[in-house]
């Protein structure tokens, strides 16, 4: 079971990964559970990304947002109908 801080970190990685403090203790738990992975950017900076397992967990927590989230991930800025 994830703590509230771990859930918040998971949502932060989904919404604004560039704002994540890479020293957060919650990040270790998410890495252990394979909900996130670390990648290095072209500049050599390490960044966290959701794994498929992490994306699936967030979709199950908020299914109404799943279609809109998938559309945004595909690069489309339109919002899905409510």
XYZ file of N, CA, C and O in Angstrom:
328
model
N 0.843 -1.176 0.000
C 0.000 0.000 0.000
C 0.885 1.236 0.000
O 1.874 1.305 0.715
N 0.516 2.193 -0.804
C 1.276 3.429 -0.900
C 0.798 4.436 0.141
O -0.386 4.505 0.458
N 1.731 5.228 0.625
C 1.385 6.302 1.565
C 0.796 7.476 0.767
O 0.959 7.552 -0.456
N 0.122 8.398 1.459
C -0.395 9.582 0.764
C 0.718 10.372 0.064
O 0.517 10.893 -1.039
N 1.893 10.436 0.659
C 3.014 11.153 0.047
C 3.488 10.443 -1.222
O 3.872 11.094 -2.196
N 3.465 9.120 -1.214
C 3.857 8.359 -2.400
C 2.858 8.547 -3.530
O 3.237 8.697 -4.692
N 1.551 8.563 -3.188
C 0.536 8.842 -4.202
C 0.734 10.242 -4.781
O 0.654 10.442 -5.992
N 0.985 11.210 -3.907
C 1.186 12.588 -4.367
C 2.403 12.679 -5.285
O 2.369 13.377 -6.306
N 3.461 11.970 -4.940
C 4.662 11.971 -5.777
C 4.373 11.336 -7.123
O 4.813 11.837 -8.166
N 3.606 10.272 -7.130
C 3.232 9.611 -8.376
C 2.441 10.566 -9.274
O 2.694 10.672 -10.475
N 1.504 11.299 -8.686
C 0.715 12.256 -9.464
C 1.576 13.418 -9.941
O 1.390 13.917 -11.050
N 2.533 13.843 -9.129
C 3.440 14.914 -9.537
C 4.290 14.482 -10.728
O 4.499 15.254 -11.669
N 4.743 13.245 -10.709
C 5.528 12.737 -11.838
C 4.687 12.730 -13.106
O 5.170 13.038 -14.188
N 3.404 12.413 -12.971
C 2.520 12.416 -14.143
C 2.299 13.831 -14.662
O 2.366 14.075 -15.861
N 2.060 14.779 -13.764
C 1.679 16.125 -14.183
C 2.858 17.062 -14.439
O 2.795 17.891 -15.330
N 3.907 16.970 -13.622
C 5.011 17.928 -13.731
C 6.329 17.284 -13.308
O 6.899 17.624 -12.275
N 6.815 16.334 -14.085
C 8.025 15.609 -13.679
C 9.248 16.504 -13.510
O 10.131 16.197 -12.714
N 9.279 17.633 -14.209
C 10.420 18.533 -14.099
C 10.455 19.279 -12.766
O 11.470 19.854 -12.405
N 9.362 19.254 -12.012
C 9.297 19.938 -10.724
C 9.588 18.999 -9.551
O 9.551 19.408 -8.402
N 9.890 17.769 -9.836
C 10.123 16.766 -8.795
C 11.513 16.907 -8.197
O 12.500 17.008 -8.928
N 11.573 16.903 -6.882
C 12.856 16.867 -6.183
C 13.324 15.414 -6.208
O 12.701 14.539 -5.618
N 14.414 15.153 -6.897
C 14.892 13.789 -7.071
C 15.417 13.173 -5.773
O 15.717 11.992 -5.728
N 15.494 13.950 -4.715
C 15.962 13.430 -3.422
C 14.807 13.011 -2.514
O 15.032 12.651 -1.362
N 13.587 13.051 -2.997
C 12.416 12.674 -2.194
C 12.504 11.206 -1.787
O 12.782 10.340 -2.615
N 12.245 10.942 -0.531
C 12.273 9.568 -0.020
C 11.194 8.712 -0.685
O 11.390 7.516 -0.900
N 10.075 9.312 -1.045
C 8.975 8.576 -1.659
C 9.377 7.989 -3.016
O 8.839 6.974 -3.442
N 10.309 8.621 -3.664
C 10.747 8.147 -4.966
C 11.340 6.741 -4.871
O 11.118 5.906 -5.752
N 12.058 6.455 -3.803
C 12.626 5.118 -3.615
C 11.544 4.046 -3.555
O 11.673 2.982 -4.157
N 10.467 4.328 -2.830
C 9.374 3.357 -2.718
C 8.703 3.135 -4.073
O 8.344 2.003 -4.417
N 8.545 4.192 -4.849
C 7.921 4.071 -6.165
C 8.815 3.298 -7.125
O 8.330 2.526 -7.955
N 10.120 3.493 -7.006
C 11.065 2.731 -7.825
C 11.030 1.255 -7.449
O 11.031 0.383 -8.326
N 10.987 0.955 -6.148
C 10.924 -0.435 -5.679
C 9.691 -1.150 -6.198
O 9.745 -2.327 -6.542
N 8.586 -0.434 -6.250
C 7.328 -1.034 -6.709
C 7.187 -0.988 -8.236
O 6.159 -1.345 -8.772
N 8.209 -0.494 -8.897
C 8.253 -0.396 -10.354
C 7.110 0.435 -10.930
O 6.566 0.143 -11.990
N 6.749 1.492 -10.195
C 5.726 2.416 -10.667
C 6.349 3.572 -11.438
O 5.665 4.240 -12.217
N 7.634 3.821 -11.196
C 8.380 4.842 -11.927
C 9.727 4.280 -12.346
O 10.185 3.271 -11.810
N 10.328 4.950 -13.314
C 11.683 4.601 -13.734
C 12.457 5.898 -13.885
O 11.872 6.975 -14.047
N 13.761 5.804 -13.822
C 14.619 6.962 -13.980
C 15.274 6.920 -15.349
O 15.784 5.887 -15.767
N 15.224 8.029 -16.027
C 15.867 8.175 -17.327
C 16.732 9.425 -17.282
O 16.451 10.363 -16.529
N 17.746 9.450 -18.086
C 18.553 10.669 -18.172
C 18.208 11.387 -19.466
O 18.000 10.765 -20.508
N 18.131 12.695 -19.370
C 17.805 13.500 -20.545
C 19.054 13.746 -21.364
O 20.154 13.334 -21.008
N 18.887 14.448 -22.449
C 19.998 14.764 -23.340
C 21.047 15.600 -22.606
O 22.237 15.465 -22.858
N 20.594 16.422 -21.674
C 21.514 17.277 -20.919
C 22.210 16.521 -19.800
O 23.043 17.085 -19.113
N 21.857 15.259 -19.613
C 22.468 14.455 -18.566
C 21.730 14.522 -17.241
O 22.111 13.875 -16.278
N 20.662 15.300 -17.190
C 19.868 15.418 -15.967
C 18.970 14.187 -15.826
O 18.339 13.754 -16.782
N 18.908 13.645 -14.637
C 18.082 12.473 -14.365
C 16.632 12.922 -14.157
O 16.373 13.923 -13.482
N 15.688 12.196 -14.730
C 14.278 12.535 -14.545
C 13.462 11.259 -14.342
O 13.818 10.198 -14.827
N 12.382 11.395 -13.604
C 11.501 10.260 -13.309
C 10.368 10.219 -14.329
O 9.859 11.254 -14.745
N 9.999 9.005 -14.723
C 8.877 8.789 -15.635
C 8.028 7.651 -15.102
O 8.548 6.728 -14.474
N 6.743 7.724 -15.373
C 5.851 6.644 -14.982
C 6.107 5.418 -15.846
O 6.330 5.528 -17.041
N 6.044 4.255 -15.236
C 6.065 3.007 -15.987
C 4.629 2.688 -16.383
O 3.681 3.367 -15.951
N 4.429 1.666 -17.187
C 3.068 1.253 -17.537
C 2.284 0.869 -16.287
O 1.086 1.137 -16.192
N 2.959 0.261 -15.342
C 2.318 -0.122 -14.075
C 1.856 1.127 -13.320
O 0.759 1.154 -12.763
N 2.680 2.164 -13.308
C 2.319 3.422 -12.647
C 1.166 4.115 -13.339
O 0.243 4.628 -12.695
N 1.192 4.133 -14.669
C 0.102 4.736 -15.438
C -1.204 3.995 -15.188
O -2.264 4.602 -15.027
N -1.129 2.674 -15.148
C -2.314 1.860 -14.918
C -2.920 2.141 -13.544
O -4.139 2.259 -13.407
N -2.071 2.269 -12.541
C -2.545 2.560 -11.192
C -3.282 3.899 -11.155
O -4.382 3.994 -10.603
N -2.713 4.916 -11.767
C -3.366 6.225 -11.767
C -4.668 6.199 -12.551
O -5.637 6.852 -12.162
N -4.730 5.451 -13.640
C -5.986 5.337 -14.400
C -7.065 4.673 -13.553
O -8.232 5.040 -13.623
N -6.694 3.659 -12.771
C -7.676 2.984 -11.917
C -8.155 3.891 -10.806
O -9.305 3.806 -10.384
N -7.298 4.776 -10.321
C -7.692 5.691 -9.253
C -8.627 6.785 -9.757
O -9.451 7.292 -9.016
N -8.473 7.161 -11.012
C -9.286 8.241 -11.562
C -9.687 7.894 -12.989
O -9.187 8.490 -13.948
N -10.603 6.925 -13.161
C -10.965 6.442 -14.503
C -11.603 7.499 -15.388
O -11.459 7.449 -16.595
N -12.324 8.484 -14.834
C -12.955 9.507 -15.658
C -11.919 10.357 -16.377
O -12.197 10.941 -17.407
N -10.723 10.436 -15.819
C -9.654 11.248 -16.390
C -8.801 10.444 -17.373
O -7.966 11.008 -18.056
N -9.020 9.151 -17.487
C -8.148 8.287 -18.290
C -8.146 8.678 -19.763
O -7.090 8.766 -20.377
N -9.309 8.943 -20.335
C -9.371 9.289 -21.755
C -8.667 10.609 -22.013
O -7.875 10.735 -22.930
N -8.941 11.599 -21.182
C -8.312 12.908 -21.355
C -6.808 12.793 -21.204
O -6.047 13.393 -21.947
N -6.347 11.988 -20.231
C -4.917 11.830 -19.978
C -4.235 11.159 -21.161
O -3.182 11.591 -21.597
N -4.863 10.124 -21.731
C -4.274 9.447 -22.890
C -4.211 10.400 -24.082
O -3.249 10.405 -24.833
N -5.236 11.233 -24.246
C -5.252 12.190 -25.345
C -4.122 13.196 -25.177
O -3.410 13.494 -26.117
N -3.919 13.706 -23.966
C -2.852 14.667 -23.713
C -1.487 14.028 -23.916
O -0.564 14.681 -24.397
N -1.321 12.783 -23.561
C -0.043 12.101 -23.727
C 0.279 11.949 -25.211
O 1.429 11.893 -25.602
N -0.751 11.892 -26.049
C -0.539 11.735 -27.487
C -0.198 13.063 -28.148
O 0.014 13.117 -29.349
N -0.160 14.131 -27.359
C 0.223 15.428 -27.905
C -0.937 16.290 -28.349
O -0.752 17.338 -28.915
N -2.136 15.869 -28.058
C -3.311 16.638 -28.425
C -3.720 17.489 -27.239
O -3.816 17.019 -26.132
N -3.987 18.774 -27.481
C -4.337 19.677 -26.396
C -5.838 19.777 -26.180
O -6.279 20.459 -25.273
N -6.627 19.131 -27.017
C -8.078 19.191 -26.845
C -8.493 18.377 -25.640
O -7.927 17.329 -25.354
N -9.498 18.816 -24.956
C -10.045 18.071 -23.829
C -11.148 17.159 -24.347
O -11.889 17.519 -25.251
N -11.245 16.013 -23.747
C -12.300 15.084 -24.145
C -13.632 15.574 -23.604
O -13.686 16.280 -22.607
N -14.734 15.199 -24.224
C -16.048 15.608 -23.734
C -16.306 15.070 -22.340
O -15.903 13.970 -22.007
N -16.978 15.855 -21.544
C -17.261 15.448 -20.155
C -18.400 14.496 -20.077
O -19.182 14.307 -20.894
